mmCIF file of C-alpha atoms in Angstrom:
data_model
loop_
_atom_site.group_PDB
_atom_site.id
_atom_site.type_symbol
_atom_site.label_atom_id
_atom_site.label_comp_id
_atom_site.label_asym_id
_atom_site.label_seq_id
_atom_site.Cartn_x
_atom_site.Cartn_y
_atom_site.Cartn_z
ATOM 1 C CA UNK A 18 -51.764 -41.496 -17.116
ATOM 2 C CA UNK A 19 -52.418 -41.407 -13.369
ATOM 3 C CA UNK A 20 -55.507 -43.234 -12.137
ATOM 4 C CA UNK A 21 -55.021 -43.010 -8.372
ATOM 5 C CA UNK A 22 -58.196 -43.909 -6.514
ATOM 6 C CA UNK A 23 -59.896 -45.504 -9.536
ATOM 7 C CA UNK A 24 -61.436 -48.961 -9.228
ATOM 8 C CA UNK A 25 -60.987 -51.287 -12.193
ATOM 9 C CA UNK A 26 -62.615 -54.681 -12.662
ATOM 10 C CA UNK A 27 -60.831 -56.838 -15.240
ATOM 11 C CA UNK A 28 -62.764 -59.895 -16.367
ATOM 12 C CA UNK A 29 -60.739 -62.652 -17.984
ATOM 13 C CA UNK A 30 -62.300 -65.447 -20.012
ATOM 14 C CA UNK A 31 -61.064 -68.773 -21.356
ATOM 15 C CA UNK A 32 -59.080 -67.893 -24.460
ATOM 16 C CA UNK A 33 -55.428 -68.104 -25.413
ATOM 17 C CA UNK A 34 -55.177 -64.300 -25.224
ATOM 18 C CA UNK A 35 -55.684 -64.532 -21.442
ATOM 19 C CA UNK A 36 -51.902 -64.373 -21.048
ATOM 20 C CA UNK A 37 -52.017 -60.754 -22.265
ATOM 21 C CA UNK A 38 -54.270 -59.805 -19.369
ATOM 22 C CA UNK A 39 -51.377 -60.078 -16.922
ATOM 23 C CA UNK A 40 -49.787 -57.053 -18.563
ATOM 24 C CA UNK A 41 -53.122 -55.230 -18.606
ATOM 25 C CA UNK A 42 -53.438 -55.719 -14.841
ATOM 26 C CA UNK A 43 -49.863 -54.511 -14.358
ATOM 27 C CA UNK A 44 -50.494 -51.322 -16.373
ATOM 28 C CA UNK A 45 -53.510 -50.335 -14.278
ATOM 29 C CA UNK A 46 -51.762 -51.107 -10.985
ATOM 30 C CA UNK A 47 -48.738 -49.095 -12.120
ATOM 31 C CA UNK A 48 -51.040 -46.132 -12.863
ATOM 32 C CA UNK A 49 -52.243 -46.151 -9.242
ATOM 33 C CA UNK A 50 -55.615 -47.830 -9.773
ATOM 34 C CA UNK A 51 -57.042 -50.626 -7.629
ATOM 35 C CA UNK A 52 -57.674 -53.720 -9.726
ATOM 36 C CA UNK A 53 -60.003 -56.609 -9.018
ATOM 37 C CA UNK A 54 -59.689 -59.593 -11.346
ATOM 38 C CA UNK A 55 -62.645 -61.864 -12.063
ATOM 39 C CA UNK A 56 -61.927 -65.076 -13.962
ATOM 40 C CA UNK A 57 -64.289 -67.513 -15.576
ATOM 41 C CA UNK A 58 -63.561 -71.144 -14.639
ATOM 42 C CA UNK A 59 -62.102 -71.849 -18.109
ATOM 43 C CA UNK A 60 -59.799 -68.836 -17.897
ATOM 44 C CA UNK A 61 -57.832 -70.609 -15.167
ATOM 45 C CA UNK A 62 -56.770 -73.188 -17.749
ATOM 46 C CA UNK A 63 -54.817 -70.482 -19.614
ATOM 47 C CA UNK A 64 -53.336 -68.357 -16.801
ATOM 48 C CA UNK A 65 -53.156 -69.004 -13.071
ATOM 49 C CA UNK A 66 -55.006 -66.980 -10.434
ATOM 50 C CA UNK A 67 -51.738 -66.839 -8.474
ATOM 51 C CA UNK A 68 -50.087 -64.809 -11.227
ATOM 52 C CA UNK A 69 -52.972 -62.332 -11.424
ATOM 53 C CA UNK A 70 -53.369 -62.083 -7.660
ATOM 54 C CA UNK A 71 -49.676 -61.289 -7.299
ATOM 55 C CA UNK A 72 -49.912 -58.533 -9.919
ATOM 56 C CA UNK A 73 -53.155 -57.015 -8.630
ATOM 57 C CA UNK A 74 -52.473 -57.364 -4.924
ATOM 58 C CA UNK A 75 -55.973 -58.775 -4.421
ATOM 59 C CA UNK A 76 -57.318 -62.332 -4.343
ATOM 60 C CA UNK A 77 -58.774 -63.332 -7.698
ATOM 61 C CA UNK A 78 -62.514 -63.990 -7.734
ATOM 62 C CA UNK A 79 -63.879 -66.816 -9.837
ATOM 63 C CA UNK A 80 -66.719 -68.463 -7.959
ATOM 64 C CA UNK A 81 -69.754 -67.096 -6.157
ATOM 65 C CA UNK A 82 -68.282 -68.204 -2.822
ATOM 66 C CA UNK A 83 -65.018 -69.574 -1.446
ATOM 67 C CA UNK A 84 -65.414 -73.341 -1.135
ATOM 68 C CA UNK A 85 -63.444 -73.916 2.069
ATOM 69 C CA UNK A 86 -64.820 -70.953 4.056
ATOM 70 C CA UNK A 87 -68.191 -70.304 2.473
ATOM 71 C CA UNK A 88 -67.312 -66.604 2.052
ATOM 72 C CA UNK A 89 -69.802 -65.014 -0.354
ATOM 73 C CA UNK A 90 -68.561 -62.808 -3.177
ATOM 74 C CA UNK A 91 -71.185 -60.175 -3.910
ATOM 75 C CA UNK A 92 -71.520 -59.455 -7.603
ATOM 76 C CA UNK A 93 -73.610 -56.408 -6.705
ATOM 77 C CA UNK A 94 -70.860 -54.926 -4.537
ATOM 78 C CA UNK A 95 -68.300 -55.556 -7.278
ATOM 79 C CA UNK A 96 -70.462 -53.908 -9.894
ATOM 80 C CA UNK A 97 -71.018 -50.815 -7.754
ATOM 81 C CA UNK A 98 -67.320 -50.640 -6.749
ATOM 82 C CA UNK A 99 -66.066 -50.415 -10.317
ATOM 83 C CA UNK A 100 -65.269 -47.173 -12.138
ATOM 84 C CA UNK A 101 -64.561 -49.188 -15.284
ATOM 85 C CA UNK A 102 -65.411 -52.794 -16.141
ATOM 86 C CA UNK A 103 -63.175 -54.491 -18.717
ATOM 87 C CA UNK A 104 -63.604 -57.924 -20.274
ATOM 88 C CA UNK A 105 -60.324 -58.877 -21.950
ATOM 89 C CA UNK A 106 -60.157 -61.282 -23.585
ATOM 90 C CA UNK A 107 -63.828 -61.696 -24.340
ATOM 91 C CA UNK A 108 -64.574 -65.048 -25.965
ATOM 92 C CA UNK A 109 -67.539 -65.716 -28.237
ATOM 93 C CA UNK A 110 -69.184 -67.649 -25.405
ATOM 94 C CA UNK A 111 -68.881 -64.848 -22.853
ATOM 95 C CA UNK A 112 -69.990 -62.231 -25.387
ATOM 96 C CA UNK A 113 -73.085 -64.326 -26.092
ATOM 97 C CA UNK A 114 -73.842 -64.657 -22.370
ATOM 98 C CA UNK A 115 -73.396 -60.922 -21.796
ATOM 99 C CA UNK A 116 -75.644 -60.081 -24.751
ATOM 100 C CA UNK A 117 -78.418 -62.413 -23.653
ATOM 101 C CA UNK A 118 -78.090 -62.080 -19.868
ATOM 102 C CA UNK A 119 -77.044 -65.670 -19.136
ATOM 103 C CA UNK A 120 -75.735 -65.104 -15.613
ATOM 104 C CA UNK A 121 -74.186 -68.506 -14.937
ATOM 105 C CA UNK A 122 -70.784 -67.318 -13.707
ATOM 106 C CA UNK A 123 -69.353 -64.599 -11.508
ATOM 107 C CA UNK A 124 -68.081 -62.494 -14.402
ATOM 108 C CA UNK A 125 -71.371 -62.188 -16.290
ATOM 109 C CA UNK A 126 -73.357 -61.709 -13.084
ATOM 110 C CA UNK A 127 -71.056 -58.860 -12.056
ATOM 111 C CA UNK A 128 -71.369 -57.338 -15.539
ATOM 112 C CA UNK A 129 -75.159 -57.331 -15.219
ATOM 113 C CA UNK A 130 -74.834 -55.553 -11.861
ATOM 114 C CA UNK A 131 -72.338 -52.850 -12.780
ATOM 115 C CA UNK A 132 -73.104 -49.188 -13.356
ATOM 116 C CA UNK A 133 -69.619 -48.531 -14.694
ATOM 117 C CA UNK A 134 -68.599 -48.030 -18.291
ATOM 118 C CA UNK A 135 -67.984 -51.451 -19.853
ATOM 119 C CA UNK A 136 -65.181 -52.182 -22.320
ATOM 120 C CA UNK A 137 -65.173 -55.452 -24.248
ATOM 121 C CA UNK A 138 -62.062 -56.700 -26.094
ATOM 122 C CA UNK A 139 -63.064 -59.694 -28.250
ATOM 123 C CA UNK A 140 -60.516 -62.415 -28.995
ATOM 124 C CA UNK A 141 -61.271 -65.520 -31.061
ATOM 125 C CA UNK A 142 -60.619 -67.188 -34.377
ATOM 126 C CA UNK A 143 -61.594 -65.205 -37.469
ATOM 127 C CA UNK A 144 -64.447 -67.505 -38.497
ATOM 128 C CA UNK A 145 -65.972 -67.237 -35.037
ATOM 129 C CA UNK A 146 -65.488 -63.476 -35.150
ATOM 130 C CA UNK A 147 -67.310 -63.194 -38.477
ATOM 131 C CA UNK A 148 -70.101 -65.632 -37.639
ATOM 132 C CA UNK A 149 -73.502 -63.911 -37.806
ATOM 133 C CA UNK A 150 -74.318 -64.846 -34.216
ATOM 134 C CA UNK A 151 -71.117 -63.239 -32.896
ATOM 135 C CA UNK A 152 -71.618 -60.146 -35.056
ATOM 136 C CA UNK A 153 -75.184 -59.908 -33.776
ATOM 137 C CA UNK A 154 -74.135 -60.316 -30.120
ATOM 138 C CA UNK A 155 -71.413 -57.687 -30.410
ATOM 139 C CA UNK A 156 -73.891 -55.251 -31.937
ATOM 140 C CA UNK A 157 -76.246 -55.969 -29.025
ATOM 141 C CA UNK A 158 -73.518 -55.124 -26.518
ATOM 142 C CA UNK A 159 -72.672 -51.973 -28.433
ATOM 143 C CA UNK A 160 -76.326 -50.884 -28.433
ATOM 144 C CA UNK A 161 -76.464 -51.628 -24.690
ATOM 145 C CA UNK A 162 -73.730 -49.030 -24.168
ATOM 146 C CA UNK A 163 -70.593 -51.168 -24.112
ATOM 147 C CA UNK A 164 -67.484 -49.942 -25.886
ATOM 148 C CA UNK A 165 -66.144 -52.645 -28.186
ATOM 149 C CA UNK A 166 -62.362 -52.516 -28.512
ATOM 150 C CA UNK A 167 -62.007 -54.017 -31.956
ATOM 151 C CA UNK A 168 -59.571 -56.933 -32.375
ATOM 152 C CA UNK A 169 -56.616 -56.630 -34.705
ATOM 153 C CA UNK A 170 -55.729 -58.689 -37.763
ATOM 154 C CA UNK A 171 -52.793 -61.094 -37.693
ATOM 155 C CA UNK A 172 -51.808 -64.692 -37.086
ATOM 156 C CA UNK A 173 -54.274 -66.407 -34.767
ATOM 157 C CA UNK A 174 -53.919 -69.396 -32.463
ATOM 158 C CA UNK A 175 -55.230 -71.563 -35.315
ATOM 159 C CA UNK A 176 -52.313 -70.259 -37.445
ATOM 160 C CA UNK A 177 -54.837 -68.690 -39.811
ATOM 161 C CA UNK A 178 -54.415 -65.041 -40.726
ATOM 162 C CA UNK A 179 -57.376 -62.780 -40.060
ATOM 163 C CA UNK A 180 -59.247 -60.555 -37.630
ATOM 164 C CA UNK A 181 -59.546 -61.851 -34.084
ATOM 165 C CA UNK A 182 -56.349 -60.977 -32.164
ATOM 166 C CA UNK A 183 -57.156 -59.210 -28.906
ATOM 167 C CA UNK A 184 -56.003 -55.592 -28.952
ATOM 168 C CA UNK A 185 -52.679 -55.087 -27.168
ATOM 169 C CA UNK A 186 -52.862 -54.304 -23.412
ATOM 170 C CA UNK A 187 -51.261 -50.870 -23.716
ATOM 171 C CA UNK A 188 -53.893 -49.807 -26.279
ATOM 172 C CA UNK A 189 -56.730 -51.094 -24.061
ATOM 173 C CA UNK A 190 -55.219 -49.280 -21.092
ATOM 174 C CA UNK A 191 -55.045 -45.995 -23.014
ATOM 175 C CA UNK A 192 -58.684 -46.276 -24.133
ATOM 176 C CA UNK A 193 -59.948 -46.901 -20.612
ATOM 177 C CA UNK A 194 -57.628 -44.394 -18.928
ATOM 178 C CA UNK A 195 -58.600 -41.670 -21.390
ATOM 179 C CA UNK A 196 -62.270 -42.311 -20.699
ATOM 180 C CA UNK A 197 -61.761 -42.088 -16.936
ATOM 181 C CA UNK A 198 -59.705 -38.908 -17.164
ATOM 182 C CA UNK A 199 -62.168 -37.212 -19.528
ATOM 183 C CA UNK A 200 -65.080 -38.423 -17.423
ATOM 184 C CA UNK A 201 -63.558 -36.670 -14.419
ATOM 185 C CA UNK A 202 -62.668 -33.582 -16.468
ATOM 186 C CA UNK A 203 -66.279 -33.040 -17.515
ATOM 187 C CA UNK A 204 -67.634 -33.932 -14.056
ATOM 188 C CA UNK A 205 -69.897 -36.606 -15.446
ATOM 189 C CA UNK A 206 -71.721 -38.930 -13.094
ATOM 190 C CA UNK A 207 -71.691 -42.622 -13.980
ATOM 191 C CA UNK A 208 -74.891 -44.227 -15.164
ATOM 192 C CA UNK A 209 -75.561 -47.733 -16.383
ATOM 193 C CA UNK A 210 -72.821 -48.612 -18.890
ATOM 194 C CA UNK A 211 -72.227 -44.966 -19.672
ATOM 195 C CA UNK A 212 -72.231 -41.501 -18.164
ATOM 196 C CA UNK A 213 -74.636 -38.679 -17.589
ATOM 197 C CA UNK A 214 -74.168 -34.927 -17.214
ATOM 198 C CA UNK A 215 -74.879 -31.936 -19.415
ATOM 199 C CA UNK A 216 -72.234 -32.710 -22.048
ATOM 200 C CA UNK A 217 -72.839 -36.434 -22.289
ATOM 201 C CA UNK A 218 -76.629 -36.110 -22.319
ATOM 202 C CA UNK A 219 -76.685 -33.984 -25.471
ATOM 203 C CA UNK A 220 -76.125 -36.870 -27.881
ATOM 204 C CA UNK A 221 -77.088 -39.789 -25.679
ATOM 205 C CA UNK A 222 -78.609 -42.672 -27.649
ATOM 206 C CA UNK A 223 -77.635 -41.001 -30.937
ATOM 207 C CA UNK A 224 -75.723 -42.965 -33.555
ATOM 208 C CA UNK A 225 -73.193 -40.851 -35.408
ATOM 209 C CA UNK A 226 -71.305 -41.755 -38.595
ATOM 210 C CA UNK A 227 -68.208 -39.706 -39.458
ATOM 211 C CA UNK A 228 -65.737 -40.018 -42.323
ATOM 212 C CA UNK A 229 -62.242 -38.566 -41.955
ATOM 213 C CA UNK A 230 -58.774 -38.549 -43.469
ATOM 214 C CA UNK A 231 -57.705 -39.055 -47.083
ATOM 215 C CA UNK A 232 -58.315 -41.958 -49.410
ATOM 216 C CA UNK A 233 -55.684 -43.712 -51.508
ATOM 217 C CA UNK A 234 -56.183 -44.860 -55.091
ATOM 218 C CA UNK A 235 -53.709 -47.503 -56.267
ATOM 219 C CA UNK A 236 -51.440 -47.068 -59.278
ATOM 220 C CA UNK A 237 -49.597 -50.337 -58.663
ATOM 221 C CA UNK A 238 -48.877 -52.499 -55.580
ATOM 222 C CA UNK A 239 -46.479 -49.888 -54.116
ATOM 223 C CA UNK A 240 -47.762 -46.509 -55.388
ATOM 224 C CA UNK A 241 -50.951 -44.523 -55.023
ATOM 225 C CA UNK A 242 -52.473 -41.075 -55.498
ATOM 226 C CA UNK A 243 -53.857 -39.270 -52.476
ATOM 227 C CA UNK A 244 -54.032 -35.808 -50.864
ATOM 228 C CA UNK A 245 -52.677 -33.883 -47.877
ATOM 229 C CA UNK A 246 -55.483 -34.611 -45.421
ATOM 230 C CA UNK A 247 -54.263 -35.593 -41.935
ATOM 231 C CA UNK A 248 -57.672 -36.602 -40.535
ATOM 232 C CA UNK A 249 -57.291 -34.235 -37.549
ATOM 233 C CA UNK A 250 -60.557 -32.359 -38.113
ATOM 234 C CA UNK A 251 -62.686 -35.473 -38.483
ATOM 235 C CA UNK A 252 -61.082 -37.164 -35.483
ATOM 236 C CA UNK A 253 -61.717 -34.051 -33.367
ATOM 237 C CA UNK A 254 -65.377 -34.127 -34.424
ATOM 238 C CA UNK A 255 -65.610 -37.820 -33.520
ATOM 239 C CA UNK A 256 -64.043 -37.275 -30.088
ATOM 240 C CA UNK A 257 -66.377 -34.358 -29.371
ATOM 241 C CA UNK A 258 -69.411 -36.463 -30.334
ATOM 242 C CA UNK A 259 -68.305 -39.233 -27.979
ATOM 243 C CA UNK A 260 -67.774 -36.742 -25.145
ATOM 244 C CA UNK A 261 -71.361 -35.627 -25.640
ATOM 245 C CA UNK A 262 -72.622 -39.188 -25.296
ATOM 246 C CA UNK A 263 -72.972 -40.412 -28.885
ATOM 247 C CA UNK A 264 -72.238 -43.888 -30.199
ATOM 248 C CA UNK A 265 -69.717 -42.962 -32.891
ATOM 249 C CA UNK A 266 -68.503 -44.891 -35.926
ATOM 250 C CA UNK A 267 -65.467 -43.223 -37.504
ATOM 251 C CA UNK A 268 -64.604 -44.368 -41.030
ATOM 252 C CA UNK A 269 -60.955 -43.381 -41.228
ATOM 253 C CA UNK A 270 -58.724 -43.228 -44.262
ATOM 254 C CA UNK A 271 -54.947 -43.821 -44.041
ATOM 255 C CA UNK A 272 -53.494 -41.273 -41.600
ATOM 256 C CA UNK A 273 -51.738 -40.990 -38.250
ATOM 257 C CA UNK A 274 -54.592 -39.281 -36.391
ATOM 258 C CA UNK A 275 -56.641 -41.440 -34.030
ATOM 259 C CA UNK A 276 -59.445 -40.728 -31.537
ATOM 260 C CA UNK A 277 -58.853 -40.684 -27.790
ATOM 261 C CA UNK A 278 -62.449 -41.166 -26.665
ATOM 262 C CA UNK A 279 -63.603 -44.664 -25.766
ATOM 263 C CA UNK A 280 -66.983 -44.166 -27.443
ATOM 264 C CA UNK A 281 -65.481 -44.034 -30.937
ATOM 265 C CA UNK A 282 -65.379 -47.193 -33.049
ATOM 266 C CA UNK A 283 -62.828 -46.863 -35.844
ATOM 267 C CA UNK A 284 -63.210 -48.631 -39.180
ATOM 268 C CA UNK A 285 -60.040 -48.227 -41.241
ATOM 269 C CA UNK A 286 -60.357 -48.006 -45.013
ATOM 270 C CA UNK A 287 -58.074 -47.194 -47.930
ATOM 271 C CA UNK A 288 -59.899 -46.289 -51.130
ATOM 272 C CA UNK A 289 -63.009 -44.248 -51.856
ATOM 273 C CA UNK A 290 -64.923 -47.397 -52.757
ATOM 274 C CA UNK A 291 -63.868 -48.993 -49.459
ATOM 275 C CA UNK A 292 -65.175 -45.942 -47.627
ATOM 276 C CA UNK A 293 -68.476 -46.051 -49.512
ATOM 277 C CA UNK A 294 -68.953 -49.743 -48.694
ATOM 278 C CA UNK A 295 -68.565 -49.078 -44.958
ATOM 279 C CA UNK A 296 -70.764 -45.969 -45.041
ATOM 280 C CA UNK A 297 -73.542 -47.860 -46.829
ATOM 281 C CA UNK A 298 -73.389 -50.508 -44.110
ATOM 282 C CA UNK A 299 -73.760 -48.065 -41.202
ATOM 283 C CA UNK A 300 -75.774 -45.189 -42.687
ATOM 284 C CA UNK A 301 -79.255 -46.780 -42.435
ATOM 285 C CA UNK A 302 -79.006 -46.907 -38.611
ATOM 286 C CA UNK A 303 -77.335 -43.479 -38.305
ATOM 287 C CA UNK A 304 -78.999 -40.431 -36.779
ATOM 288 C CA UNK A 305 -76.305 -37.908 -37.762
ATOM 289 C CA UNK A 306 -73.728 -38.341 -40.546
ATOM 290 C CA UNK A 307 -70.746 -36.018 -41.034
ATOM 291 C CA UNK A 308 -68.786 -36.397 -44.261
ATOM 292 C CA UNK A 309 -65.432 -34.857 -43.330
ATOM 293 C CA UNK A 310 -63.078 -37.132 -45.335
ATOM 294 C CA UNK A 311 -61.055 -35.794 -48.257
ATOM 295 C CA UNK A 312 -62.210 -38.401 -50.756
ATOM 296 C CA UNK A 313 -60.326 -38.707 -54.043
ATOM 297 C CA UNK A 314 -62.511 -37.580 -56.936
ATOM 298 C CA UNK A 315 -60.824 -39.950 -59.386
ATOM 299 C CA UNK A 316 -59.313 -43.414 -59.350
ATOM 300 C CA UNK A 317 -57.249 -45.438 -61.810
ATOM 301 C CA UNK A 318 -59.381 -47.562 -64.100
ATOM 302 C CA UNK A 319 -56.829 -50.361 -64.392
ATOM 303 C CA UNK A 320 -54.061 -50.246 -61.756
ATOM 304 C CA UNK A 321 -51.026 -52.367 -62.512
ATOM 305 C CA UNK A 322 -50.878 -55.728 -60.782
ATOM 306 C CA UNK A 323 -47.072 -55.551 -60.640
ATOM 307 C CA UNK A 324 -44.673 -52.763 -59.722
ATOM 308 C CA UNK A 325 -44.104 -50.403 -62.623
ATOM 309 C CA UNK A 326 -40.367 -50.412 -63.445
ATOM 310 C CA UNK A 327 -38.551 -47.243 -64.465
ATOM 311 C CA UNK A 328 -36.000 -49.413 -66.248
ATOM 312 C CA UNK A 329 -38.570 -50.235 -68.927
ATOM 313 C CA UNK A 330 -37.884 -46.762 -70.353
ATOM 314 C CA UNK A 331 -41.586 -46.250 -70.869
ATOM 315 C CA UNK A 332 -43.467 -43.398 -69.253
ATOM 316 C CA UNK A 333 -46.654 -44.968 -67.888
ATOM 317 C CA UNK A 334 -50.028 -43.486 -68.634
ATOM 318 C CA UNK A 335 -53.198 -44.121 -66.687
ATOM 319 C CA UNK A 336 -56.867 -43.904 -67.486
ATOM 320 C CA UNK A 337 -58.782 -42.197 -64.681
ATOM 321 C CA UNK A 338 -62.443 -42.689 -63.856
ATOM 322 C CA UNK A 339 -64.673 -40.861 -61.396
ATOM 323 C CA UNK A 340 -64.977 -42.211 -57.878
ATOM 324 C CA UNK A 341 -68.431 -42.496 -56.331
ATOM 325 C CA UNK A 342 -69.579 -39.309 -54.597
ATOM 326 C CA UNK A 343 -70.209 -40.709 -51.132
ATOM 327 C CA UNK A 344 -72.004 -37.657 -49.728
ATOM 328 C CA UNK A 345 -74.276 -37.389 -52.777
ATOM 329 C CA UNK A 346 -75.129 -41.106 -52.709
ATOM 330 C CA UNK A 347 -76.034 -41.038 -49.019
ATOM 331 C CA UNK A 348 -77.812 -37.689 -49.445
ATOM 332 C CA UNK A 349 -80.231 -39.274 -51.899
ATOM 333 C CA UNK A 350 -81.009 -42.006 -49.362
ATOM 334 C CA UNK A 351 -81.312 -39.672 -46.375
ATOM 335 C CA UNK A 352 -84.551 -39.989 -44.451
ATOM 336 C CA UNK A 353 -86.373 -37.059 -42.884
ATOM 337 C CA UNK A 354 -85.204 -38.122 -39.412
ATOM 338 C CA UNK A 355 -81.540 -38.182 -40.429
ATOM 339 C CA UNK A 356 -79.259 -35.139 -40.317
ATOM 340 C CA UNK A 357 -76.331 -34.939 -42.719
ATOM 341 C CA UNK A 358 -73.329 -32.605 -42.735
ATOM 342 C CA UNK A 359 -70.778 -32.160 -45.491
ATOM 343 C CA UNK A 360 -67.445 -30.368 -45.788
ATOM 344 C CA UNK A 361 -66.229 -28.092 -48.553
ATOM 345 C CA UNK A 362 -62.546 -27.207 -48.832
ATOM 346 C CA UNK A 363 -62.388 -24.452 -51.427
ATOM 347 C CA UNK A 364 -59.779 -22.243 -53.115
ATOM 348 C CA UNK A 365 -62.065 -19.763 -54.886
ATOM 349 C CA UNK A 366 -65.701 -18.564 -54.779
ATOM 350 C CA UNK A 367 -65.765 -20.394 -51.463
ATOM 351 C CA UNK A 368 -69.242 -19.704 -50.128
ATOM 352 C CA UNK A 369 -70.922 -19.961 -53.528
ATOM 353 C CA UNK A 370 -69.331 -23.352 -54.172
ATOM 354 C CA UNK A 371 -70.137 -24.590 -50.667
ATOM 355 C CA UNK A 372 -73.833 -23.662 -50.901
ATOM 356 C CA UNK A 373 -74.042 -25.296 -54.342
ATOM 357 C CA UNK A 374 -72.676 -28.528 -52.842
ATOM 358 C CA UNK A 375 -75.083 -28.265 -49.912
ATOM 359 C CA UNK A 376 -78.057 -28.208 -52.268
ATOM 360 C CA UNK A 377 -76.756 -30.650 -54.874
ATOM 361 C CA UNK A 378 -75.931 -33.340 -52.317
ATOM 362 C CA UNK A 379 -79.140 -32.892 -50.288
ATOM 363 C CA UNK A 380 -77.272 -31.980 -47.095
ATOM 364 C CA UNK A 381 -78.686 -30.282 -44.017
ATOM 365 C CA UNK A 382 -75.467 -28.410 -43.299
ATOM 366 C CA UNK A 383 -72.084 -27.801 -44.892
ATOM 367 C CA UNK A 384 -68.858 -26.646 -43.254
ATOM 368 C CA UNK A 385 -66.721 -24.501 -45.552
ATOM 369 C CA UNK A 386 -63.046 -23.760 -45.125
ATOM 370 C CA UNK A 387 -60.684 -22.032 -47.545
ATOM 371 C CA UNK A 388 -57.071 -22.770 -48.358
ATOM 372 C CA UNK A 389 -56.655 -19.025 -48.763
ATOM 373 C CA UNK A 390 -57.092 -18.565 -44.989
ATOM 374 C CA UNK A 391 -53.794 -18.959 -43.144
ATOM 375 C CA UNK A 392 -54.002 -21.709 -40.536
ATOM 376 C CA UNK A 393 -56.962 -23.453 -42.184
ATOM 377 C CA UNK A 394 -57.155 -26.642 -44.231
ATOM 378 C CA UNK A 395 -54.858 -29.642 -44.359
ATOM 379 C CA UNK A 396 -52.015 -30.394 -41.965
ATOM 380 C CA UNK A 397 -52.710 -27.726 -39.352
ATOM 381 C CA UNK A 398 -53.953 -27.918 -35.759
ATOM 382 C CA UNK A 399 -56.284 -24.973 -36.414
ATOM 383 C CA UNK A 400 -59.138 -24.251 -38.768
ATOM 384 C CA UNK A 401 -61.393 -21.383 -39.806
ATOM 385 C CA UNK A 402 -64.865 -22.330 -40.976
ATOM 386 C CA UNK A 403 -68.156 -20.918 -42.149
ATOM 387 C CA UNK A 404 -71.262 -23.026 -41.566
ATOM 388 C CA UNK A 405 -74.158 -22.906 -44.043
ATOM 389 C CA UNK A 406 -77.487 -24.629 -43.394
ATOM 390 C CA UNK A 407 -80.195 -25.749 -45.796
ATOM 391 C CA UNK A 408 -82.618 -23.118 -44.490
ATOM 392 C CA UNK A 409 -80.354 -20.365 -45.840
ATOM 393 C CA UNK A 410 -78.539 -19.352 -42.678
ATOM 394 C CA UNK A 411 -74.757 -18.848 -42.444
ATOM 395 C CA UNK A 412 -72.357 -18.312 -39.564
ATOM 396 C CA UNK A 413 -68.666 -17.476 -39.804
ATOM 397 C CA UNK A 414 -66.190 -18.463 -37.097
ATOM 398 C CA UNK A 415 -62.699 -17.176 -36.416
ATOM 399 C CA UNK A 416 -59.454 -19.166 -36.498
ATOM 400 C CA UNK A 417 -59.541 -21.769 -33.709
ATOM 401 C CA UNK A 418 -57.960 -25.004 -32.544
ATOM 402 C CA UNK A 419 -59.630 -27.917 -34.347
ATOM 403 C CA UNK A 420 -61.008 -29.237 -31.059
ATOM 404 C CA UNK A 421 -62.780 -25.915 -30.536
ATOM 405 C CA UNK A 422 -63.997 -25.989 -34.152
ATOM 406 C CA UNK A 423 -65.427 -29.465 -33.526
ATOM 407 C CA UNK A 424 -67.312 -28.101 -30.539
ATOM 408 C CA UNK A 425 -68.705 -25.230 -32.656
ATOM 409 C CA UNK A 426 -69.848 -27.707 -35.309
ATOM 410 C CA UNK A 427 -71.674 -29.859 -32.765
ATOM 411 C CA UNK A 428 -73.256 -26.801 -31.135
ATOM 412 C CA UNK A 429 -74.538 -25.796 -34.563
ATOM 413 C CA UNK A 430 -75.888 -29.287 -35.303
ATOM 414 C CA UNK A 431 -77.707 -29.431 -31.959
ATOM 415 C CA UNK A 432 -79.107 -25.942 -32.493
ATOM 416 C CA UNK A 433 -80.491 -26.958 -35.886
ATOM 417 C CA UNK A 434 -81.878 -30.292 -34.664
ATOM 418 C CA UNK A 435 -83.364 -28.821 -31.473
ATOM 419 C CA UNK A 436 -80.889 -30.883 -29.403
#
């Protein structure tokens, strides 16, 4: 990804993951971008300014002025200079200061002055990550327009295993670079912590919840039942929502598809019950919900706790029970100011079955596709859909790339919600 002429501010805070930021700086410089590093005073205890200055080609800024010359470093100029503002790693302390506007260092002051898109990559121990105050502060930043690059799970500096490892530099680079390239592609003008323009303004300040991909239901520790869903359709819908300015939460079952837009927060799940738990958490604050996942209708009542051995010469049998119907459960809780879309993949009596689901699950819209249509359904890069709405209208679309289908779906949603 070429980023020639782009200005990147990378803020580094005082955590052990600061060593990773050297590679992040290198990746942006290698792409052709200009990089300005801002360090908090504690960050210098983990990595030296000399290292980062050598990689960036610019003196590192840490204080409001240079002590021996009195040269003033303008946080306003830095904020206006940036095309993207990244804080990686972001400690619990810095996240709290950003969320509450405590401008006691150069990094936070520059953050408060920037009009660029802000990306925050938390890094801390798992207990700090899960503490209510940290969760609350991260949600504040997200609602302020920041993109939170979720930390990974793994061994932490405390040697505990859990969520809190800063995302790898190459993944952070791809998220930011994709945003900048798409931002340029759609000719969007930067605004405070986000972007404006016709496309981005359509869903600005809207919270969107999307489910995508398959679910897996365990038979034993190494086997499961699932389906052929690849998650491509749901991911395309999530990316399109982010391009139009929405704050998107994508609840994603096990698959290889992943969003490219920086405005999409991914929550990975495995089973139908896992997916329901996450949806119930986010649905109350959602404006638009799109249930695109291929959720297993049944699960095993009592999965084996140990691997089932063929050598036992016994053919295993399983008792199946119904999984919760996520769309129906949320449909019953839907408020008048919420808009809900379902999907119906059918093999026969397609439109009749789709409209029945639309009504039974209290949806506003349902997107029907048929496995009888070549190029539609699971595993393809194309789809052919018919959209039915609760007011009795229907519209059929031809075979298209799934990205184009996602655009048609969002156009239809906006048409039915008056934008």
